[in-house]
Amino acid sequence: MKRYEVIAIAKPDLIEEGIAKLIERIEKIIFKHQGIIAKIDKWGKKRLAYEIKKYKEGHYFLFDFAGDGPLVSEIERNYKIDDRILKFITIKKDGAVTREGIDAEIAAAETKKELETKAGEAPASAEEKTIQPAEQSPANEKPRRSTVKKIAKKETEENKED
């Protein structure tokens, strides 16, 4: 089994239900071919770098999954015939993976997410340290000549020692 990422751009005029149906259809294809979904990310509606089929925006989403060659071919075939998809790219990640490895990765990601949410809910009564900014001279103020001379003198002394 190999690991793949598919990034697709759907038409911007799709509503949330239409995007959900697109994602659900790809999920069904992956499960039908005994693939494993590691992650699905909806990146939302973004501006395209260039116009594609007269659209300047699109809904981006990413599938991170593991499967075999026929699975990837089937996903690409579906994207090619679906007129709601403007563009897609499939990337093969390095190395072969096992079902256990992906399950462990998914579990680790879930625990990390839980920890982040718990950390965000920490009580606000904890003491916060405020850092006082160091004294700064105004940006338009020039350094004094005596300071410049001292720095230059130190640098020349250091160079002589080396």
PDB file of C-alpha atoms in Angstrom:
ATOM      1  CA  MET A   1       0.000   0.000   0.000  1.00  0.00           C
ATOM      2  CA  LYS A   2       1.308   3.465  -0.899  1.00  0.00           C
ATOM      3  CA  ARG A   3       0.467   6.887   0.453  1.00  0.00           C
ATOM      4  CA  TYR A   4      -1.057   9.609  -1.740  1.00  0.00           C
ATOM      5  CA  GLU A   5      -2.356  13.154  -1.497  1.00  0.00           C
ATOM      6  CA  VAL A   6      -4.960  14.529  -3.866  1.00  0.00           C
ATOM      7  CA  ILE A   7      -5.608  18.255  -3.949  1.00  0.00           C
ATOM      8  CA  ALA A   8      -8.669  19.317  -5.914  1.00  0.00           C
ATOM      9  CA  ILE A   9     -10.285  22.616  -6.806  1.00  0.00           C
ATOM     10  CA  ALA A  10     -14.065  22.673  -7.212  1.00  0.00           C
ATOM     11  CA  LYS A  11     -16.198  25.372  -8.815  1.00  0.00           C
ATOM     12  CA  PRO A  12     -16.776  28.402  -6.573  1.00  0.00           C
ATOM     13  CA  ASP A  13     -20.550  28.430  -7.087  1.00  0.00           C
ATOM     14  CA  LEU A  14     -20.997  25.112  -5.262  1.00  0.00           C
ATOM     15  CA  ILE A  15     -22.810  25.292  -1.970  1.00  0.00           C
ATOM     16  CA  GLU A  16     -21.587  23.442   1.115  1.00  0.00           C
ATOM     17  CA  GLU A  17     -23.835  20.445   0.364  1.00  0.00           C
ATOM     18  CA  GLY A  18     -22.330  20.056  -3.106  1.00  0.00           C
ATOM     19  CA  ILE A  19     -18.806  20.012  -1.700  1.00  0.00           C
ATOM     20  CA  ALA A  20     -19.864  17.497   0.954  1.00  0.00           C
ATOM     21  CA  LYS A  21     -21.273  15.232  -1.791  1.00  0.00           C
ATOM     22  CA  LEU A  22     -18.001  15.451  -3.753  1.00  0.00           C
ATOM     23  CA  ILE A  23     -15.996  14.494  -0.678  1.00  0.00           C
ATOM     24  CA  GLU A  24     -18.411  11.704   0.236  1.00  0.00           C
ATOM     25  CA  ARG A  25     -18.167  10.239  -3.258  1.00  0.00           C
ATOM     26  CA  ILE A  26     -14.363  10.079  -3.076  1.00  0.00           C
ATOM     27  CA  GLU A  27     -14.576   8.542   0.417  1.00  0.00           C
ATOM     28  CA  LYS A  28     -16.824   5.786  -0.978  1.00  0.00           C
ATOM     29  CA  ILE A  29     -14.350   5.077  -3.780  1.00  0.00           C
ATOM     30  CA  ILE A  30     -11.461   4.837  -1.312  1.00  0.00           C
ATOM     31  CA  PHE A  31     -13.354   2.464   0.992  1.00  0.00           C
ATOM     32  CA  LYS A  32     -14.578   0.380  -1.961  1.00  0.00           C
ATOM     33  CA  HIS A  33     -10.946  -0.236  -2.989  1.00  0.00           C
ATOM     34  CA  GLN A  34      -9.870  -1.064   0.618  1.00  0.00           C
ATOM     35  CA  GLY A  35      -8.007   2.216   1.006  1.00  0.00           C
ATOM     36  CA  ILE A  36      -7.414   4.121   4.225  1.00  0.00           C
ATOM     37  CA  ILE A  37      -8.178   7.814   4.682  1.00  0.00           C
ATOM     38  CA  ALA A  38      -5.628   9.530   6.904  1.00  0.00           C
ATOM     39  CA  LYS A  39      -6.936  13.086   6.587  1.00  0.00           C
ATOM     40  CA  ILE A  40      -9.463  15.219   4.735  1.00  0.00           C
ATOM     41  CA  ASP A  41      -8.952  18.985   4.791  1.00  0.00           C
ATOM     42  CA  LYS A  42     -11.324  21.590   3.402  1.00  0.00           C
ATOM     43  CA  TRP A  43      -9.275  24.700   2.708  1.00  0.00           C
ATOM     44  CA  GLY A  44     -12.282  26.753   1.718  1.00  0.00           C
ATOM     45  CA  LYS A  45     -12.870  29.191  -1.098  1.00  0.00           C
ATOM     46  CA  LYS A  46      -9.679  30.825  -2.336  1.00  0.00           C
ATOM     47  CA  ARG A  47      -8.597  32.992  -5.224  1.00  0.00           C
ATOM     48  CA  LEU A  48      -6.906  31.087  -8.051  1.00  0.00           C
ATOM     49  CA  ALA A  49      -3.457  32.067  -9.266  1.00  0.00           C
ATOM     50  CA  TYR A  50      -4.834  32.202 -12.794  1.00  0.00           C
ATOM     51  CA  GLU A  51      -8.223  31.825 -14.423  1.00  0.00           C
ATOM     52  CA  ILE A  52      -9.386  28.216 -14.913  1.00  0.00           C
ATOM     53  CA  LYS A  53     -12.432  27.606 -17.121  1.00  0.00           C
ATOM     54  CA  LYS A  54     -13.389  31.282 -16.666  1.00  0.00           C
ATOM     55  CA  TYR A  55     -13.365  31.015 -12.847  1.00  0.00           C
ATOM     56  CA  LYS A  56     -11.155  33.187 -10.659  1.00  0.00           C
ATOM     57  CA  GLU A  57     -11.950  31.389  -7.373  1.00  0.00           C
ATOM     58  CA  GLY A  58     -12.432  27.811  -6.280  1.00  0.00           C
ATOM     59  CA  HIS A  59     -13.085  25.558  -3.301  1.00  0.00           C
ATOM     60  CA  TYR A  60      -9.901  23.708  -2.340  1.00  0.00           C
ATOM     61  CA  PHE A  61      -9.813  20.369  -0.543  1.00  0.00           C
ATOM     62  CA  LEU A  62      -7.186  17.740   0.191  1.00  0.00           C
ATOM     63  CA  PHE A  63      -7.365  13.970   0.633  1.00  0.00           C
ATOM     64  CA  ASP A  64      -4.476  12.180   2.352  1.00  0.00           C
ATOM     65  CA  PHE A  65      -4.965   8.443   1.903  1.00  0.00           C
ATOM     66  CA  ALA A  66      -3.257   5.100   1.383  1.00  0.00           C
ATOM     67  CA  GLY A  67      -4.140   2.654  -1.345  1.00  0.00           C
ATOM     68  CA  ASP A  68      -3.032   0.864  -4.468  1.00  0.00           C
ATOM     69  CA  GLY A  69      -2.678   1.944  -8.090  1.00  0.00           C
ATOM     70  CA  PRO A  70      -6.219   1.048  -9.215  1.00  0.00           C
ATOM     71  CA  LEU A  71      -7.644   3.247  -6.457  1.00  0.00           C
ATOM     72  CA  VAL A  72      -5.711   6.296  -7.656  1.00  0.00           C
ATOM     73  CA  SER A  73      -6.743   5.623 -11.253  1.00  0.00           C
ATOM     74  CA  GLU A  74     -10.399   5.440 -10.217  1.00  0.00           C
ATOM     75  CA  ILE A  75     -10.236   8.710  -8.258  1.00  0.00           C
ATOM     76  CA  GLU A  76      -8.547  10.491 -11.168  1.00  0.00           C
ATOM     77  CA  ARG A  77     -11.090   9.055 -13.622  1.00  0.00           C
ATOM     78  CA  ASN A  78     -13.941  10.384 -11.469  1.00  0.00           C
ATOM     79  CA  TYR A  79     -12.358  13.823 -11.218  1.00  0.00           C
ATOM     80  CA  LYS A  80     -11.829  13.982 -14.991  1.00  0.00           C
ATOM     81  CA  ILE A  81     -15.474  13.275 -15.807  1.00  0.00           C
ATOM     82  CA  ASP A  82     -16.923  15.461 -13.033  1.00  0.00           C
ATOM     83  CA  ASP A  83     -17.587  18.943 -14.412  1.00  0.00           C
ATOM     84  CA  ARG A  84     -17.674  20.425 -10.877  1.00  0.00           C
ATOM     85  CA  ILE A  85     -13.907  19.840 -10.508  1.00  0.00           C
ATOM     86  CA  LEU A  86     -11.791  22.556 -12.133  1.00  0.00           C
ATOM     87  CA  LYS A  87      -8.382  21.010 -11.498  1.00  0.00           C
ATOM     88  CA  PHE A  88      -6.712  18.331  -9.385  1.00  0.00           C
ATOM     89  CA  ILE A  89      -3.288  16.900  -8.707  1.00  0.00           C
ATOM     90  CA  THR A  90      -2.250  13.565  -7.228  1.00  0.00           C
ATOM     91  CA  ILE A  91       1.015  13.334  -5.322  1.00  0.00           C
ATOM     92  CA  LYS A  92       2.633  10.047  -4.334  1.00  0.00           C
ATOM     93  CA  LYS A  93       4.348  10.272  -0.960  1.00  0.00           C
ATOM     94  CA  ASP A  94       7.582   8.411  -0.227  1.00  0.00           C
ATOM     95  CA  GLY A  95       7.600   4.830   0.991  1.00  0.00           C
ATOM     96  CA  ALA A  96       5.075   2.095   1.527  1.00  0.00           C
ATOM     97  CA  VAL A  97       2.743   2.159   4.519  1.00  0.00           C
ATOM     98  CA  THR A  98       0.751  -0.327   6.542  1.00  0.00           C
ATOM     99  CA  ARG A  99      -2.733  -0.068   7.969  1.00  0.00           C
ATOM    100  CA  GLU A 100      -1.324  -0.135  11.517  1.00  0.00           C
ATOM    101  CA  GLY A 101       1.081   2.712  10.755  1.00  0.00           C
ATOM    102  CA  ILE A 102      -1.686   4.940   9.445  1.00  0.00           C
ATOM    103  CA  ASP A 103      -3.985   4.034  12.358  1.00  0.00           C
ATOM    104  CA  ALA A 104      -1.217   5.022  14.783  1.00  0.00           C
ATOM    105  CA  GLU A 105      -0.697   8.311  12.914  1.00  0.00           C
ATOM    106  CA  ILE A 106      -4.424   9.090  13.041  1.00  0.00           C
ATOM    107  CA  ALA A 107      -4.553   8.308  16.781  1.00  0.00           C
ATOM    108  CA  ALA A 108      -1.535  10.549  17.427  1.00  0.00           C
ATOM    109  CA  ALA A 109      -3.155  13.403  15.491  1.00  0.00           C
ATOM    110  CA  GLU A 110      -6.385  13.022  17.479  1.00  0.00           C
ATOM    111  CA  THR A 111      -4.588  13.089  20.838  1.00  0.00           C
ATOM    112  CA  LYS A 112      -2.611  16.141  19.734  1.00  0.00           C
ATOM    113  CA  LYS A 113      -5.841  17.867  18.755  1.00  0.00           C
ATOM    114  CA  GLU A 114      -7.410  16.991  22.130  1.00  0.00           C
ATOM    115  CA  LEU A 115      -4.387  18.363  23.983  1.00  0.00           C
ATOM    116  CA  GLU A 116      -4.537  21.600  21.997  1.00  0.00           C
ATOM    117  CA  THR A 117      -8.214  22.067  22.811  1.00  0.00           C
ATOM    118  CA  LYS A 118      -7.580  21.371  26.508  1.00  0.00           C
ATOM    119  CA  ALA A 119      -4.687  23.847  26.515  1.00  0.00           C
ATOM    120  CA  GLY A 120      -6.957  26.456  24.942  1.00  0.00           C
ATOM    121  CA  GLU A 121      -9.508  25.918  27.721  1.00  0.00           C
ATOM    122  CA  ALA A 122      -6.951  26.444  30.522  1.00  0.00           C
ATOM    123  CA  PRO A 123      -8.163  28.870  33.186  1.00  0.00           C
ATOM    124  CA  ALA A 124      -7.256  32.491  32.596  1.00  0.00           C
ATOM    125  CA  SER A 125      -6.402  33.006  36.288  1.00  0.00           C
ATOM    126  CA  ALA A 126      -2.804  31.921  35.712  1.00  0.00           C
ATOM    127  CA  GLU A 127      -0.390  34.765  36.300  1.00  0.00           C
ATOM    128  CA  GLU A 128       0.844  36.385  33.147  1.00  0.00           C
ATOM    129  CA  LYS A 129       4.259  37.941  33.003  1.00  0.00           C
ATOM    130  CA  THR A 130       4.504  41.231  31.223  1.00  0.00           C
ATOM    131  CA  ILE A 131       7.755  42.057  29.564  1.00  0.00           C
ATOM    132  CA  GLN A 132       8.852  45.651  29.682  1.00  0.00           C
ATOM    133  CA  PRO A 133      10.306  46.825  26.380  1.00  0.00           C
ATOM    134  CA  ALA A 134      13.920  47.895  26.482  1.00  0.00           C
ATOM    135  CA  GLU A 135      14.659  51.569  26.136  1.00  0.00           C
ATOM    136  CA  GLN A 136      15.038  52.418  22.519  1.00  0.00           C
ATOM    137  CA  SER A 137      16.354  55.518  20.939  1.00  0.00           C
ATOM    138  CA  PRO A 138      14.132  57.194  18.386  1.00  0.00           C
ATOM    139  CA  ALA A 139      14.534  55.771  14.906  1.00  0.00           C
ATOM    140  CA  ASN A 140      15.747  59.034  13.408  1.00  0.00           C
ATOM    141  CA  GLU A 141      18.360  59.671  16.108  1.00  0.00           C
ATOM    142  CA  LYS A 142      21.931  59.037  14.960  1.00  0.00           C
ATOM    143  CA  PRO A 143      24.398  57.230  17.237  1.00  0.00           C
ATOM    144  CA  ARG A 144      26.870  59.458  18.995  1.00  0.00           C
ATOM    145  CA  ARG A 145      30.314  59.795  17.474  1.00  0.00           C
ATOM    146  CA  SER A 146      32.019  58.648  20.635  1.00  0.00           C
ATOM    147  CA  THR A 147      29.998  55.401  20.558  1.00  0.00           C
ATOM    148  CA  VAL A 148      30.908  54.762  16.935  1.00  0.00           C
ATOM    149  CA  LYS A 149      34.599  55.395  17.687  1.00  0.00           C
ATOM    150  CA  LYS A 150      34.540  52.984  20.661  1.00  0.00           C
ATOM    151  CA  ILE A 151      32.961  50.226  18.574  1.00  0.00           C
ATOM    152  CA  ALA A 152      35.460  50.734  15.758  1.00  0.00           C
ATOM    153  CA  LYS A 153      38.340  50.703  18.263  1.00  0.00           C
ATOM    154  CA  LYS A 154      37.122  47.397  19.800  1.00  0.00           C
ATOM    155  CA  GLU A 155      36.822  45.780  16.375  1.00  0.00           C
ATOM    156  CA  THR A 156      40.362  46.776  15.384  1.00  0.00           C
ATOM    157  CA  GLU A 157      41.747  45.478  18.693  1.00  0.00           C
ATOM    158  CA  GLU A 158      39.960  42.141  18.200  1.00  0.00           C
ATOM    159  CA  ASN A 159      41.335  41.855  14.671  1.00  0.00           C
ATOM    160  CA  LYS A 160      44.891  42.471  15.916  1.00  0.00           C
ATOM    161  CA  GLU A 161      44.535  39.711  18.524  1.00  0.00           C
ATOM    162  CA  ASP A 162      43.444  37.153  15.911  1.00  0.00           C
TER     163      ASP A 162
END
